[in-house]
XYZ file of C-alpha atoms in Angstrom:
692
model
C 0.000 0.000 0.000
C 1.375 3.388 -0.937
C 1.987 5.764 1.962
C 0.597 9.282 1.650
C 2.871 11.259 3.939
C 4.351 14.608 2.937
C 7.471 15.654 4.799
C 8.889 19.155 5.308
C 12.012 20.007 3.363
C 13.222 22.936 5.425
C 15.630 20.997 7.669
C 19.318 21.498 7.186
C 21.020 18.409 5.667
C 17.730 16.472 5.559
C 18.771 14.029 2.873
C 21.328 11.282 3.266
C 21.367 7.823 1.693
C 21.569 5.995 4.995
C 19.600 8.342 7.227
C 17.424 5.673 8.787
C 20.429 3.597 9.696
C 22.599 6.490 10.823
C 23.094 6.693 14.552
C 25.386 9.531 15.626
C 26.577 7.925 18.836
C 28.424 11.013 20.013
C 25.177 13.010 19.924
C 22.935 10.392 21.530
C 21.329 11.646 24.685
C 21.205 9.662 27.926
C 17.995 7.762 28.637
C 17.422 9.610 31.912
C 17.592 13.074 30.368
C 13.876 13.454 29.803
C 13.011 12.224 33.317
C 15.235 14.574 35.301
C 13.623 17.406 37.245
C 14.627 20.740 35.732
C 14.811 22.357 39.201
C 16.280 19.866 41.694
C 17.754 17.440 39.118
C 16.166 14.320 40.668
C 15.703 11.324 38.346
C 12.356 9.599 37.792
C 11.261 6.471 35.992
C 8.894 8.223 33.591
C 8.118 11.683 32.278
C 4.692 11.568 33.955
C 6.265 11.144 37.381
C 8.758 13.913 36.602
C 6.033 16.373 35.543
C 3.947 15.521 38.597
C 6.935 16.129 40.863
C 7.730 19.495 39.238
C 4.114 20.599 39.585
C 3.701 19.612 43.220
C 7.194 20.254 44.513
C 8.139 23.379 42.570
C 5.383 25.098 40.569
C 2.892 25.244 43.449
C 5.609 26.323 45.859
C 6.590 29.105 43.471
C 3.002 30.371 43.393
C 2.773 30.309 47.194
C 6.113 32.095 47.450
C 4.931 34.703 44.944
C 1.884 35.503 47.056
C 3.959 35.865 50.210
C 6.711 37.927 48.562
C 9.423 35.284 49.130
C 11.178 32.819 46.875
C 14.216 34.817 45.723
C 16.592 33.527 48.340
C 15.607 29.919 47.665
C 16.094 30.479 43.937
C 19.636 31.740 44.490
C 20.447 28.853 46.820
C 19.067 26.315 44.327
C 21.067 27.819 41.466
C 24.286 27.887 43.478
C 23.702 24.284 44.510
C 23.108 23.343 40.876
C 26.282 25.106 39.701
C 28.309 23.410 42.446
C 26.962 19.943 41.636
C 29.340 17.214 40.513
C 27.983 17.179 36.941
C 28.361 20.931 36.516
C 31.837 21.014 37.990
C 32.926 18.231 35.638
C 31.377 20.148 32.729
C 33.235 23.297 33.801
C 36.529 21.385 33.917
C 35.969 20.051 30.400
C 35.113 23.526 29.164
C 38.175 25.044 30.830
C 40.438 22.438 29.234
C 38.797 22.918 25.825
C 39.312 26.691 25.942
C 42.954 26.202 26.920
C 43.481 24.479 23.565
C 41.792 27.272 21.588
C 43.641 30.045 19.810
C 43.222 33.532 21.229
C 39.846 34.942 20.221
C 38.339 31.485 19.568
C 37.270 30.771 23.164
C 33.560 31.340 22.460
C 33.635 28.920 19.536
C 35.218 26.327 21.819
C 32.374 26.746 24.326
C 29.669 26.408 21.686
C 31.297 23.356 20.106
C 31.373 21.626 23.481
C 27.922 22.529 24.835
C 25.749 22.831 21.719
C 24.427 20.373 19.168
C 26.207 19.935 15.870
C 23.849 21.096 13.097
C 24.683 18.218 10.747
C 24.159 15.539 13.382
C 20.991 17.252 14.592
C 19.651 17.207 11.030
C 20.288 13.485 10.801
C 18.638 12.845 14.158
C 15.560 14.828 13.165
C 15.309 13.002 9.848
C 15.403 9.691 11.688
C 12.643 10.805 14.068
C 10.717 12.147 11.095
C 10.941 8.757 9.383
C 9.632 6.993 12.485
C 6.705 9.405 12.779
C 5.940 8.842 9.107
C 5.827 5.107 9.670
C 3.572 5.258 12.717
C 1.154 7.961 11.560
C 0.685 6.688 8.016
C -2.328 4.680 9.210
C -4.174 7.957 9.883
C -3.892 9.407 6.381
C -1.987 12.375 4.960
C 0.111 14.328 7.459
C 2.817 16.948 7.067
C 5.605 17.289 9.615
C 7.437 20.595 10.196
C 10.186 21.326 12.718
C 10.172 24.611 14.615
C 11.868 26.089 17.631
C 15.551 25.623 18.422
C 16.104 22.694 16.054
C 14.901 24.666 13.027
C 16.613 27.932 14.035
C 19.994 26.271 14.786
C 19.872 27.300 18.443
C 19.618 23.830 19.979
C 21.570 22.933 23.105
C 22.528 19.370 23.948
C 19.415 18.753 26.038
C 16.950 20.660 23.842
C 13.603 19.142 22.975
C 12.562 18.678 19.354
C 9.476 20.785 18.587
C 7.234 19.590 15.774
C 4.164 21.099 14.187
C 2.086 18.351 12.632
C -0.380 19.463 9.984
C -3.210 17.015 10.588
C -5.878 18.902 8.655
C -6.455 15.951 6.326
C -6.841 13.312 9.018
C -10.514 12.295 8.959
C -12.352 12.943 12.200
C -14.142 10.146 13.975
C -17.107 10.441 16.308
C -15.059 11.167 19.426
C -17.059 14.145 20.580
C -18.412 12.382 23.672
C -15.043 11.006 24.775
C -13.976 12.277 28.221
C -10.476 12.933 26.881
C -12.000 14.779 23.945
C -13.937 17.074 26.282
C -10.807 17.878 28.328
C -9.060 19.453 25.361
C -8.785 23.225 25.428
C -11.718 24.332 23.228
C -10.127 27.718 22.534
C -6.865 26.212 21.280
C -8.591 23.591 19.134
C -11.585 25.231 17.581
C -12.743 22.388 15.323
C -13.968 18.897 16.047
C -11.557 17.610 13.393
C -8.558 19.019 15.321
C -9.740 17.544 18.600
C -10.346 14.171 17.003
C -6.980 14.198 15.226
C -5.201 15.074 18.487
C -6.713 12.059 20.259
C -6.039 9.687 17.358
C -2.375 10.742 17.103
C -2.032 10.340 20.866
C -3.534 6.846 20.701
C -1.236 5.771 17.844
C 1.895 6.966 19.657
C 0.802 5.180 22.846
C 0.731 1.891 20.922
C 3.960 2.544 19.054
C 7.120 0.625 20.069
C 9.249 3.476 18.643
C 8.048 6.135 21.109
C 7.868 5.950 24.903
C 6.696 8.189 27.759
C 3.790 9.468 25.670
C 1.899 12.100 27.610
C -0.825 14.462 26.355
C -1.067 17.956 27.884
C -4.598 18.854 26.874
C -5.529 21.931 28.893
C -2.544 24.081 27.880
C -2.801 27.254 25.803
C -1.411 25.144 22.949
C -2.203 21.457 23.656
C 0.800 19.238 22.933
C 1.759 15.575 22.981
C 5.059 14.917 24.730
C 6.978 11.742 24.014
C 10.504 10.376 23.701
C 12.078 8.684 20.702
C 13.315 5.334 21.973
C 16.385 5.002 19.736
C 17.871 8.503 20.100
C 16.521 9.420 23.540
C 15.345 12.852 22.347
C 12.229 14.409 23.842
C 9.591 15.520 21.351
C 6.774 18.079 21.684
C 4.059 17.741 19.019
C 1.396 20.372 18.440
C -1.264 20.303 15.742
C -3.151 23.546 16.442
C -0.570 26.358 16.284
C 0.954 26.802 12.791
C 2.125 30.292 13.759
C 5.022 28.730 15.674
C 6.598 27.948 12.290
C 6.339 31.594 11.263
C 8.172 32.828 14.373
C 10.862 30.239 13.811
C 11.328 31.310 10.194
C 12.073 34.895 11.253
C 14.518 33.797 13.967
C 16.185 31.363 11.558
C 16.786 34.065 8.947
C 18.063 36.439 11.631
C 20.512 33.794 12.862
C 21.766 33.123 9.334
C 22.295 36.827 8.632
C 25.393 37.133 10.854
C 27.491 34.572 12.708
C 27.760 36.913 15.708
C 23.994 36.991 16.198
C 23.920 33.191 16.206
C 26.697 33.027 18.800
C 25.048 35.721 20.925
C 21.719 33.871 21.061
C 23.235 30.465 21.793
C 25.519 31.781 24.538
C 22.656 33.624 26.249
C 20.593 30.427 26.137
C 23.470 28.598 27.844
C 23.700 31.374 30.447
C 19.941 31.293 31.100
C 20.027 27.503 31.385
C 22.838 27.518 33.950
C 21.217 30.325 35.952
C 17.940 28.322 35.820
C 16.073 31.289 34.368
C 14.208 29.166 31.831
C 11.384 27.058 33.253
C 7.827 26.877 34.519
C 6.458 30.061 36.118
C 9.587 31.705 34.766
C 10.932 32.874 31.420
C 10.729 30.908 28.172
C 13.522 30.571 25.630
C 11.361 32.441 23.130
C 10.970 35.338 25.584
C 14.752 35.551 25.987
C 15.220 35.539 22.198
C 12.630 38.303 21.883
C 14.568 40.385 24.406
C 17.735 39.864 22.351
C 15.892 41.029 19.220
C 14.798 44.168 21.065
C 18.356 44.801 22.282
C 19.681 44.551 18.701
C 17.118 47.154 17.682
C 18.309 49.540 20.398
C 21.858 49.151 19.068
C 20.608 50.116 15.575
C 21.688 46.690 14.325
C 18.186 45.529 13.449
C 15.144 47.480 12.305
C 11.774 47.262 14.001
C 9.356 44.608 12.747
C 7.059 47.423 11.673
C 9.790 48.702 9.344
C 10.684 45.177 8.138
C 7.076 44.652 7.048
C 6.962 47.756 4.856
C 6.335 47.080 1.151
C 6.011 43.316 1.747
C 3.090 41.137 0.618
C 0.794 40.266 3.504
C 1.072 36.712 4.876
C -1.811 36.142 7.278
C -1.805 33.190 9.684
C -4.632 33.017 12.229
C -5.322 36.737 11.834
C -1.675 37.840 12.232
C 0.574 39.223 9.500
C 3.878 37.304 9.611
C 5.502 38.924 6.621
C 8.999 40.432 6.852
C 12.000 41.178 4.676
C 15.530 40.611 5.965
C 17.063 39.962 2.557
C 17.199 43.442 1.095
C 20.355 45.451 1.649
C 18.546 48.212 3.530
C 16.893 45.764 5.969
C 19.793 43.392 6.547
C 21.170 43.461 10.125
C 24.300 45.602 10.307
C 26.792 44.957 13.101
C 29.825 47.285 13.152
C 32.850 45.550 11.704
C 35.003 45.781 14.832
C 32.343 44.598 17.285
C 32.813 41.001 18.418
C 30.266 38.578 19.847
C 31.787 39.085 23.297
C 31.154 42.833 22.917
C 27.502 42.108 22.089
C 27.175 39.846 25.142
C 28.676 42.511 27.368
C 26.470 45.283 25.955
C 23.348 43.074 26.276
C 23.805 42.754 30.034
C 24.656 46.425 30.381
C 21.535 47.419 28.452
C 19.111 45.423 30.628
C 20.929 46.261 33.858
C 18.563 48.560 35.719
C 15.868 48.354 33.007
C 12.457 49.342 34.379
C 10.459 46.182 33.639
C 7.747 47.189 36.082
C 6.407 50.219 34.198
C 7.457 49.573 30.601
C 6.679 47.163 27.800
C 9.388 45.811 25.488
C 8.075 46.043 21.922
C 10.187 44.564 19.087
C 7.400 45.360 16.624
C 7.658 49.103 17.268
C 11.348 48.822 18.170
C 11.078 50.911 21.331
C 10.184 50.896 24.992
C 6.531 51.810 25.544
C 5.161 52.841 28.970
C 2.377 50.451 29.902
C 0.010 53.303 30.644
C 0.443 54.686 27.131
C -0.214 51.472 25.199
C -3.804 51.664 23.977
C -5.601 50.796 20.743
C -6.249 54.508 20.169
C -2.556 55.410 20.108
C -1.182 52.341 18.319
C -3.121 51.653 15.136
C -1.274 48.473 14.118
C -2.288 46.925 17.424
C -5.889 47.990 16.854
C -5.989 46.604 13.306
C -4.522 43.265 14.407
C -7.091 42.962 17.180
C -9.771 43.314 14.489
C -8.216 40.719 12.147
C -7.846 38.207 15.002
C -11.481 38.808 15.933
C -12.491 38.131 12.327
C -10.428 34.930 12.273
C -12.114 33.823 15.502
C -15.498 34.397 13.809
C -16.530 37.311 15.962
C -15.006 36.298 19.288
C -13.220 39.437 20.616
C -9.448 39.181 20.735
C -7.946 39.280 24.217
C -5.878 42.447 24.905
C -2.239 42.104 25.867
C -1.670 41.323 29.552
C -0.074 44.532 30.791
C -0.810 43.802 34.437
C 1.968 41.218 34.724
C 5.230 41.989 36.508
C 7.066 41.840 33.185
C 5.744 42.622 29.705
C 7.566 41.557 26.524
C 5.408 41.938 23.436
C 5.602 39.227 20.796
C 7.377 40.337 17.622
C 4.308 39.584 15.483
C 1.312 38.809 17.747
C 0.846 42.218 19.324
C -1.699 41.121 21.943
C 0.577 38.389 23.292
C 2.872 39.002 26.281
C 5.556 36.316 25.978
C 6.657 37.023 29.593
C 3.179 36.537 31.040
C 4.179 33.403 32.989
C 6.898 35.236 34.951
C 6.084 35.460 38.657
C 7.265 38.492 40.684
C 9.938 36.641 42.731
C 11.303 35.088 39.540
C 11.466 38.511 37.913
C 13.440 39.805 40.881
C 15.748 36.817 40.585
C 16.150 37.488 36.843
C 17.086 41.101 37.575
C 19.668 39.882 40.101
C 21.147 37.543 37.473
C 21.360 40.404 34.967
C 23.069 42.599 37.547
C 25.542 39.870 38.466
C 26.395 39.203 34.813
C 26.773 42.930 34.119
C 29.230 43.193 37.010
C 31.296 40.312 35.641
C 31.358 41.968 32.212
C 32.124 45.343 33.780
C 35.328 43.924 35.257
C 36.606 43.038 31.781
C 39.659 44.927 30.563
C 41.887 44.582 27.521
C 44.202 42.421 29.608
C 41.377 40.236 30.941
C 41.236 36.736 29.518
C 38.037 36.427 27.452
C 37.727 32.724 28.169
C 37.866 33.345 31.907
C 35.078 35.949 31.687
C 32.832 33.674 29.612
C 33.453 30.816 32.019
C 32.524 33.030 34.975
C 29.292 34.090 33.269
C 28.259 30.456 32.847
C 29.422 28.909 36.113
C 30.075 31.545 38.761
C 27.619 31.398 41.625
C 25.712 34.532 42.531
C 28.080 35.827 45.177
C 27.527 39.534 44.425
C 30.996 40.971 45.159
C 29.859 44.466 44.170
C 28.726 46.446 47.281
C 26.035 48.302 45.328
C 24.612 45.014 44.122
C 24.650 43.623 47.654
C 22.525 46.524 48.894
C 19.955 46.080 46.114
C 19.784 42.320 46.489
C 19.482 42.551 50.281
C 15.964 43.913 49.778
C 14.747 40.661 48.259
C 16.910 38.034 49.961
C 15.084 38.265 53.315
C 11.840 36.237 53.211
C 8.724 37.200 55.125
C 9.018 36.289 58.768
C 12.831 36.253 58.899
C 15.203 38.499 60.791
C 16.230 41.464 58.699
C 19.307 42.618 60.549
C 22.350 43.837 58.651
C 24.768 46.731 58.599
C 23.579 50.261 57.952
C 24.487 52.420 55.002
C 27.321 53.963 57.011
C 28.341 50.637 58.534
C 28.002 51.752 62.203
C 24.994 49.802 63.473
C 25.100 46.456 65.267
C 22.763 43.943 63.561
C 21.731 42.553 66.965
C 20.461 45.988 68.034
C 18.186 46.925 65.126
C 16.286 45.777 62.095
C 17.730 47.411 58.975
C 16.624 47.978 55.424
C 18.476 49.715 52.570
C 17.475 51.825 49.615
C 19.618 52.881 46.692
C 18.335 54.933 43.730
C 17.364 53.022 40.609
C 17.860 54.379 37.123
C 14.096 54.794 36.734
C 13.869 56.839 39.953
C 16.648 59.210 38.903
C 15.131 59.641 35.420
C 11.773 60.481 36.987
C 13.316 63.108 39.265
C 15.261 64.609 36.368
C 12.016 64.834 34.375
C 10.095 66.393 37.261
C 12.884 68.930 37.917
C 14.263 69.860 34.483
C 16.219 72.825 35.865
C 18.257 70.601 38.211
C 21.247 69.222 36.337
C 23.760 68.562 39.110
C 23.935 64.787 39.873
C 24.398 65.387 43.594
C 21.341 67.646 43.662
C 19.269 64.929 41.910
C 20.405 62.352 44.453
C 19.556 64.741 47.242
C 16.034 65.223 45.869
C 15.667 61.454 45.718
C 16.635 61.138 49.390
C 14.268 63.930 50.423
C 11.376 62.390 48.538
C 11.853 58.929 50.035
C 12.274 60.347 53.539
C 8.979 62.184 53.166
C 7.272 59.136 51.623
C 8.387 56.905 54.526
C 6.878 59.297 57.050
C 3.600 59.461 55.094
C 3.455 55.638 54.802
C 3.743 55.253 58.566
C 0.950 57.757 59.173
C -1.440 57.075 56.291
C -0.976 53.337 55.657
C -0.439 52.088 59.217
C -2.059 54.893 61.299
C 0.977 55.217 63.536
C 1.661 57.963 66.047
C 5.037 59.620 65.320
C 7.035 61.704 67.770
C 10.301 63.262 66.629
C 13.375 62.160 68.559
C 16.736 63.881 68.848
C 19.163 63.001 66.077
C 22.294 61.168 67.309
C 25.408 63.294 67.605
C 27.224 61.285 64.942
C 24.574 62.448 62.457
C 26.402 65.551 61.288
C 24.973 68.339 59.231
C 25.595 69.010 55.571
C 24.440 72.276 54.035
C 22.715 73.094 57.361
C 20.400 70.107 57.063
C 20.344 66.962 59.139
C 21.054 63.735 57.271
C 17.961 61.849 58.343
C 15.371 61.775 61.096
C 14.295 59.546 63.977
C 10.778 58.988 65.311
C 9.241 57.238 68.251
C 6.510 55.140 66.591
C 3.522 53.479 68.252
C 0.441 51.619 67.028
C -2.507 49.843 68.633
C -4.104 48.099 65.608
C -2.423 45.569 63.320
C -2.840 47.053 59.821
C 0.008 45.125 58.226
C -0.995 41.454 58.349
C -2.433 40.105 55.075
C -1.646 43.300 53.184
C -1.199 42.926 49.421
C 1.189 44.752 47.084
C 0.070 43.941 43.559
C -0.317 46.742 41.016
C -3.435 47.660 39.059
C -3.949 49.813 36.004
C -7.002 51.506 37.540
C -5.265 52.850 40.665
C -1.866 54.091 41.658
C 0.073 52.100 44.212
C -0.593 54.766 46.841
C -4.351 54.741 46.195
C -4.450 50.964 46.364
C -2.658 50.916 49.730
C -4.928 53.612 51.170
C -7.950 51.565 50.108
C -6.548 48.552 51.911
C -5.926 50.614 55.024
C -9.566 51.783 55.144
C -10.831 48.234 54.698
C -8.500 46.704 57.290
C -9.160 49.468 59.817
C -12.939 49.035 59.545
C -12.615 45.285 60.111
C -9.973 45.268 62.857
C -10.589 48.387 64.953
C -12.901 46.557 67.350
C -11.334 43.096 66.952
C -9.183 42.062 69.908
C -7.303 39.552 67.725
C -5.644 42.477 65.946
C -4.935 44.612 68.992
C -1.201 45.251 69.474
C 1.089 47.384 71.610
C 3.856 48.378 69.224
C 6.493 50.833 70.429
C 9.826 51.348 68.693
C 12.291 53.907 67.371
C 12.510 54.209 63.583
C 15.488 56.078 62.121
C 16.054 57.129 58.525
C 19.777 57.591 57.894
C 20.962 59.231 54.679
C 24.510 58.589 53.524
C 26.669 61.709 53.271
C 26.904 61.489 49.461
C 23.132 60.820 49.112
C 23.701 57.469 47.365
C 21.739 55.338 49.824
C 19.255 55.392 52.695
C 19.155 53.011 55.643
C 16.026 52.435 57.720
C 16.715 51.152 61.222
C 14.133 50.011 63.770
C 15.210 49.496 67.397
C 13.520 49.046 70.758
C 12.954 52.250 72.786
C 14.591 50.853 75.946
C 17.772 49.926 74.090
C 17.168 46.171 74.389
C 18.591 44.064 71.527
C 16.267 43.095 68.688
C 17.461 39.512 69.067
C 15.404 39.357 72.271
C 12.179 39.460 70.210
C 10.499 36.266 69.046
C 9.952 35.586 65.350
C 6.214 36.245 65.731
C 6.622 39.528 67.560
C 4.404 42.277 66.042
C 7.429 44.531 65.495
C 9.170 41.928 63.354
C 5.995 41.297 61.354
C 5.432 45.004 60.840
C 8.996 45.602 59.697
C 8.879 42.826 57.092
C 5.621 44.143 55.643
C 6.837 47.747 55.794
C 9.947 46.711 53.888
C 7.734 45.256 51.140
C 5.685 48.455 51.156
C 8.808 50.467 50.344
C 10.082 47.944 47.797
C 6.880 48.150 45.771
C 6.522 51.907 46.043
C 6.651 53.686 42.674
C 8.285 57.103 42.870
C 7.348 57.902 39.293
C 3.611 57.644 40.058
C 3.888 60.273 42.760
C 6.106 62.888 41.122
C 4.943 62.377 37.508
C 1.116 62.270 37.483
C -0.538 60.312 34.685
C -1.883 63.421 32.965
C 1.628 64.889 32.706
C 2.892 61.643 31.212
C 0.093 61.669 28.639
C 0.844 65.284 27.699
C 4.533 64.588 27.233
C 3.719 61.569 25.084
C 1.389 63.582 22.855
C 3.999 66.312 22.523
C 6.617 63.773 21.431
C 4.178 62.251 18.958
């Protein structure tokens, strides 16, 4: 019987006389690879047990940690433990020895050759898997198999999955509409009965196949997939039949990678870095999100044009209501990297660009090629976004397209699908951890000099634990390393306070804060004056938070003698604080687009006060001394809380109201947005219209 199976021809080196018999032993993956937990690296007998463990032991814990504001410290500990594991240390030794054999300037190539898949061997492996799928699925009728993702874009690492889009539009549907499994499929992702039936039939065939093991259908996902493992090669496979747009994204990335060797090396190295730092994973960042951020960075360096510009004068290519056309071939649109700029320079500049980037208030938009404030992104101001929302609605036969999720802690707009936030799965603690990783990498790159060995720097980026040798980084990270309910003692900004005597918290100005102050005070150009304004604003905000959010009674205390004056002003203040009602327990800090952070907190205070004023369970007797100390050069602020009788803080129990208050108050300050208070929304809108 003749087989009617059409195969894709867009795989590199897809044809070879003995493909089916070829077994590249050096590229074969270990059998346990697919059943190893991506977080704690435990081995399991099957992929189902592994996924169950990751869900129960890690994903749910991450969500609980996100709600409580914790999780960052555990992430850093887990990453450091992973980097210090026996396997990673052996890998680092091999890499170090390989780079020692490389000629000067070829260290990066040595790293990629050791840790990444060889394109020729990967092509042979895919062709073998393709042949096996052809054999097993031929009983269903005509199917077309297309690779996408890292295998098609030449960005695959040694443990990468193989992503496959299977065009099953010609598989006849059976009467499976009443099947329980059929009903569990995501109806939004698979709009037709034919797709749902084909998904179940493919899943059933692979379950019976001796060539594929660990077959597992994920039905309720945004894009339902069938996960399995090819028995002979050990490679994990993800099959989707309902999202052809994934091929379109891959085609753009593939052409971008082919346009310049340095772009290919940049993307692969950053994937290796993200893998070792455990940035990629559930409730975290995806590889596609990281690639999108690299695309945006290249646009800011004027290496790559915006997608809006790349689509000019191109024929429209609509897929599911989205125009995926682009032109990277013409001379005017081709990426242009300066001749003397190496891949290592691009890596260094990438980390420097995102160091201090304000993810909280801005959206990264590769389509428009610029940073867009979340408050400004509306269908009225951005016509391409509005038009695409209409075309998607038409494709969905009248069902309104969902707007982009701007309320997430991080917003990275898809290069083509303008209502899709590819960073939507990122939880707040994981975003903080990601920022810490960026800061740590930027510090390593910042220590590079002409005499520094490039191989040593690249090795440190991949394997150095997050030790944060930079004092500025330590102060910023200290804000997020202390989980709720823990002791928060540490040294003050001036280094003169005993940790056993007080609870301490540190503030240092972010780039976004300084930009906001410079915008609000255009006549102030002196850096010291800007820093001074920042200190004054935060000192005033802290006092208002104590009074308005927590209804505390404040009495000014004498400033210690060691607090000297500068320009006839005291560097900080001290207050005797007291409270009788617990207004800090169960307080939330999420942001909304309808209210400012300050308005949201005031609303919580009114609600909590009405509920707890007459409730004896929330009656407290809190008395303490709170001091705000400003460093002499205005570069940092320390907040110290001590007992009024001079007793050590260590004498308090972990559940003491003062400890609980301080931990919540610290989160209140961390989530405070200076820009919202000194740059009202109407001023921001006016400035935007003026620029337009």
